XYZ file of C-alpha atoms in Angstrom:
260
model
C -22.795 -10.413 11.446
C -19.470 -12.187 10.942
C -18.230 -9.390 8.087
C -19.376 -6.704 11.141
C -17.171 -8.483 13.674
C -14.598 -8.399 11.543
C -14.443 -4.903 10.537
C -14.362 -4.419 13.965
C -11.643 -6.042 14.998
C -9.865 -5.353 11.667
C -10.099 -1.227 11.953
C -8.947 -1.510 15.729
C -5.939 -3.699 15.412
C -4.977 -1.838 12.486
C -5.453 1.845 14.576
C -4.169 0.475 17.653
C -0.675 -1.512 16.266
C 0.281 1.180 13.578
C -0.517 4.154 16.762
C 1.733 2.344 18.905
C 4.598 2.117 15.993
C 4.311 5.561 15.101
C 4.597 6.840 19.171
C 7.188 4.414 19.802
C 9.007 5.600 17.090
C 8.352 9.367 18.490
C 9.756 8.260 21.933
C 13.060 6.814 20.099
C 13.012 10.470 18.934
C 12.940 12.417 22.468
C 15.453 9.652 23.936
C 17.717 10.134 20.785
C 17.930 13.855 22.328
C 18.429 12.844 25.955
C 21.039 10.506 24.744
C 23.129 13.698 22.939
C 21.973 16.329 25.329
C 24.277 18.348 27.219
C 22.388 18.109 30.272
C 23.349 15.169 32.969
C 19.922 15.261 34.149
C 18.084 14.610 30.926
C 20.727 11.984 29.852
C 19.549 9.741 33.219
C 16.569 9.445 31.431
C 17.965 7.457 28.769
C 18.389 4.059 30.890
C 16.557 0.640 29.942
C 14.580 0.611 32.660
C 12.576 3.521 31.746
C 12.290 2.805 27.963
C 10.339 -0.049 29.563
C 8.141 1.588 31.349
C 7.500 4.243 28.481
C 7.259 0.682 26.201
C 4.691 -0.284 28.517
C 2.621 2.329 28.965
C 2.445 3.500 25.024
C 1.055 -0.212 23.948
C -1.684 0.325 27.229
C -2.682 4.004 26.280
C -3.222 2.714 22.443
C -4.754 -0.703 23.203
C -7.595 1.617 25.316
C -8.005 4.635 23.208
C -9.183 2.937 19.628
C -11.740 1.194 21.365
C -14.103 3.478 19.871
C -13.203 1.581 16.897
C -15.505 -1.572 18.334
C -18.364 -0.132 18.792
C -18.614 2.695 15.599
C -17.315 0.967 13.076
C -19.873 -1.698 10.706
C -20.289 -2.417 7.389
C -22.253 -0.241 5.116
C -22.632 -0.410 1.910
C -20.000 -3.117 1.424
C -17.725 -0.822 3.326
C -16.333 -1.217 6.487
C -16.825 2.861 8.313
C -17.855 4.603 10.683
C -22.087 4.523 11.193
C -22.631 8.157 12.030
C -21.591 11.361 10.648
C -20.355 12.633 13.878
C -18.078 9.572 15.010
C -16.692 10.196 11.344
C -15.485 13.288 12.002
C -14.185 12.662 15.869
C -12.533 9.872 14.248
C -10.963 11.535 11.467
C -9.527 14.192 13.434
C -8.409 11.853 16.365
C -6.407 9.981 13.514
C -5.186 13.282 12.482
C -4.138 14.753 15.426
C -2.560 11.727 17.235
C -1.505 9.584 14.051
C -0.286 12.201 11.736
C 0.638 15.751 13.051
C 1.358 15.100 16.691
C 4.474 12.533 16.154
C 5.378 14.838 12.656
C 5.876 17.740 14.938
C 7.605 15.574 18.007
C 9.929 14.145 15.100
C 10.589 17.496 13.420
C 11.538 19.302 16.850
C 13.479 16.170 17.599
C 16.117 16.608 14.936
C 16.509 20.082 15.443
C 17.034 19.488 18.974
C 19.814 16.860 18.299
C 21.115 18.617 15.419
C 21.903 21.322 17.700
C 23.133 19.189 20.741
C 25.408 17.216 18.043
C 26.560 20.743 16.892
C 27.869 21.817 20.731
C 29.133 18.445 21.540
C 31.564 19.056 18.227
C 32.714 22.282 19.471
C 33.315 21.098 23.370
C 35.403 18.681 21.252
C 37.411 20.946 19.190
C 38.359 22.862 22.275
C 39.305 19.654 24.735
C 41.446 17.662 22.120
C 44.544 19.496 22.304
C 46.978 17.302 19.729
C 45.525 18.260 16.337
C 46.784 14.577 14.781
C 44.326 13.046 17.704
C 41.583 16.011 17.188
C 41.394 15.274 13.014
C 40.939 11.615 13.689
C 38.761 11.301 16.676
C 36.742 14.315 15.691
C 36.175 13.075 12.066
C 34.792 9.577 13.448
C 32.558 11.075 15.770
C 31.412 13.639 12.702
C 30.176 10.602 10.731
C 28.774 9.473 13.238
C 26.731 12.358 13.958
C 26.125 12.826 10.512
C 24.682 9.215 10.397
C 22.411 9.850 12.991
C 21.018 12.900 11.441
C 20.924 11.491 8.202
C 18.533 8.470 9.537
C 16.168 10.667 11.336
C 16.042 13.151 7.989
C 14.727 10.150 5.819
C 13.032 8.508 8.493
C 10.927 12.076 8.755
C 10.878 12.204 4.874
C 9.323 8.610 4.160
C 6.908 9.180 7.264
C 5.457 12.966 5.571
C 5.536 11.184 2.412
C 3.381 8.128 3.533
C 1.229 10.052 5.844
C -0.075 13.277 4.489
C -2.040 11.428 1.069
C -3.643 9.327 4.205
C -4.440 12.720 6.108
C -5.712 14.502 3.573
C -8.077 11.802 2.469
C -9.581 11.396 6.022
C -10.348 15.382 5.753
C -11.733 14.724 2.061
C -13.916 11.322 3.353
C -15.194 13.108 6.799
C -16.690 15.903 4.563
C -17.837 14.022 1.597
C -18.788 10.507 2.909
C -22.911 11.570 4.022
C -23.339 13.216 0.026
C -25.801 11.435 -1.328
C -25.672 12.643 -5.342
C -22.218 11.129 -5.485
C -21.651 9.029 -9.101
C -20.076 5.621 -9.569
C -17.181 6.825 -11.202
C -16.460 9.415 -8.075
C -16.964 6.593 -5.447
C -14.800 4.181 -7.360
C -12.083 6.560 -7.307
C -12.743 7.235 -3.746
C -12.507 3.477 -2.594
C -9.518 3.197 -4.776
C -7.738 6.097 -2.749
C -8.383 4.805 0.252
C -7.204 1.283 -0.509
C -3.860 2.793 -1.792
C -3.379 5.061 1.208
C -3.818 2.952 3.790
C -1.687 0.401 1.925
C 0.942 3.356 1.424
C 0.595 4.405 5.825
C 1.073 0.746 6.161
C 4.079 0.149 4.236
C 5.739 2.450 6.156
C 6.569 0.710 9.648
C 8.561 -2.051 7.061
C 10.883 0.597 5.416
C 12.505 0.888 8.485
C 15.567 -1.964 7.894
C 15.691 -0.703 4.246
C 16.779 3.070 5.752
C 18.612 2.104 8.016
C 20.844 0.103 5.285
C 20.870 2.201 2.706
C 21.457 5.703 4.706
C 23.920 4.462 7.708
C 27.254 3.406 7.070
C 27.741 2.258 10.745
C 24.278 0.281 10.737
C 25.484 -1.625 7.376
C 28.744 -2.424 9.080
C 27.111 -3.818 12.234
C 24.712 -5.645 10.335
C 27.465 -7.478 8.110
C 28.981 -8.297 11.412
C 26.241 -9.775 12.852
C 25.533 -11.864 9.802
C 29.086 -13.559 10.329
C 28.264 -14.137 13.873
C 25.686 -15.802 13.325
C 27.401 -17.760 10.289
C 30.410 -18.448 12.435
C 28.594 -19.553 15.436
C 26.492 -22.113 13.160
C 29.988 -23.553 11.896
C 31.270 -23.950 15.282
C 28.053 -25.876 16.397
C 28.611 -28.073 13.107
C 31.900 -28.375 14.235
C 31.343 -29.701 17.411
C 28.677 -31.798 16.447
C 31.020 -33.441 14.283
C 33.514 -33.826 16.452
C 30.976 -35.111 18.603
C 29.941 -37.745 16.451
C 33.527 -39.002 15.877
C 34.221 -39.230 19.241
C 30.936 -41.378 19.866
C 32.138 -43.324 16.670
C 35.384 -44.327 18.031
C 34.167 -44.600 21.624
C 31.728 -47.811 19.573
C 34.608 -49.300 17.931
C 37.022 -49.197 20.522
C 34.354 -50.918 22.678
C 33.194 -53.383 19.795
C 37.095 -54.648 19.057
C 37.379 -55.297 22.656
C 35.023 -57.364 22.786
């Protein structure tokens, strides 16, 4: 009963926190476009206030929908899946739909949707610089960092297809093959091997993010360097003052013991 509870609450956690990453990351996407759109309207959508409220209501919509999670999922045959052959399938092509194609195909049109606002912008900027010494320089800073952008979203979509069609196509494989009953041992060893290693593979994906980021933006690796002395520098000016603190406190005690 204990194991049961906790494939339970294992499956939904795991649905619910990597469904929230994944549309989170898809609403990054669409606000990515707002941010470089053309329109005014669409670009007074990219405010903080409503990122929180999207924030907000993405982590409610997936902390209700994989509930079905709670009450299909048990362990069977030292497994933990789905109890009937029907949920199996609803589940597999929920996962499909929402977790794999769905943000794919937000991300995809994303990129080609700022791709093409980054592409205007550069032209509305070739025509309103009129001194070509101030249009080679300004233009080729705001290139890079257009390029930049584009760049991240390109891997970012790259490493997500990579880590997330092995995962979909084994949910299509198990939701047709998991009821067969003349299956042998070496087939369903392989089988809980592959989905072991591609749910460890959809997994590892949310923590790649930093490593992309570093390795594919300039600007990021910059701003991250400076942070790093920020933080360095503020600690020696704490150390500083806690020094200087602790001399002042030191001669405070001897000036008061000598004069007595």
């Amino acid at each position: 009963e204990q194991n049961s509870i906790l494939c339970k609450i294992r499956g939904y956690l795991c649905q619910s926190s990597t469904m929230i990453y994944r549309w989170l990351m898809c609403m990054a996407c669409i606000d990515r476009c707002f941010v470089s759109s053309n329109n005014i309207y669409l670009r007074q959508y990219s405010n903080i206030r409503f990122t929180y409220s999207i924030i907000i209501k993405i982590i409610l919509i997936w902390l209700i929908l994989p509930l079905h999670n709670i009450i299909f999922l048990n362990i069977k045959s030292d497994l933990c899946t789905n109890t009937t052959r029907i949920f199996a399938i609803y589940h597999s092509l929920f996962t499909i739909i929402f977790g794999g194609f769905l943000p794919l195909l937000i991300m995809i049109l994303s990129i080609i949707f700022i791709h093409y606002n980054l592409a205007s912008k550069r032209k509305r900027r070739q025509r309103n610089l009129r001194y070509i010494q101030e249009r080679n320089q300004h233009i080729k800073i705001l290139n890079n960092r257009d390029q930049q952008v584009i760049l991240m979203l390109f891997i970012q979509i790259i490493f997500y297809i990579i880590s997330t069609i092995p995962w979909m196509f084994f949910l299509i494989y198990s939701s047709h093959t998991r009821y067969l009953t003349n299956k042998s041992i070496n087939r369903i060893v392989i089988e809980r091997f592959l989905r072991y290693l591609t749910e460890i593979i959809i997994l590892m994906y949310p923590t790649l993010s930093f490593y992309i980021y570093t390795l594919t933006s300039q600007t990021f690796r910059n701003e991250f360097i400076q942070l790093i002395s920020k933080l360095f520098y503020r600690r020696q000016q704490l150390q500083i003052n806690y020094r200087s603190i602790l001399t002042q406190t030191d001669n405070i005690e001897n000036i008061q013991s000598n004069s007595n």
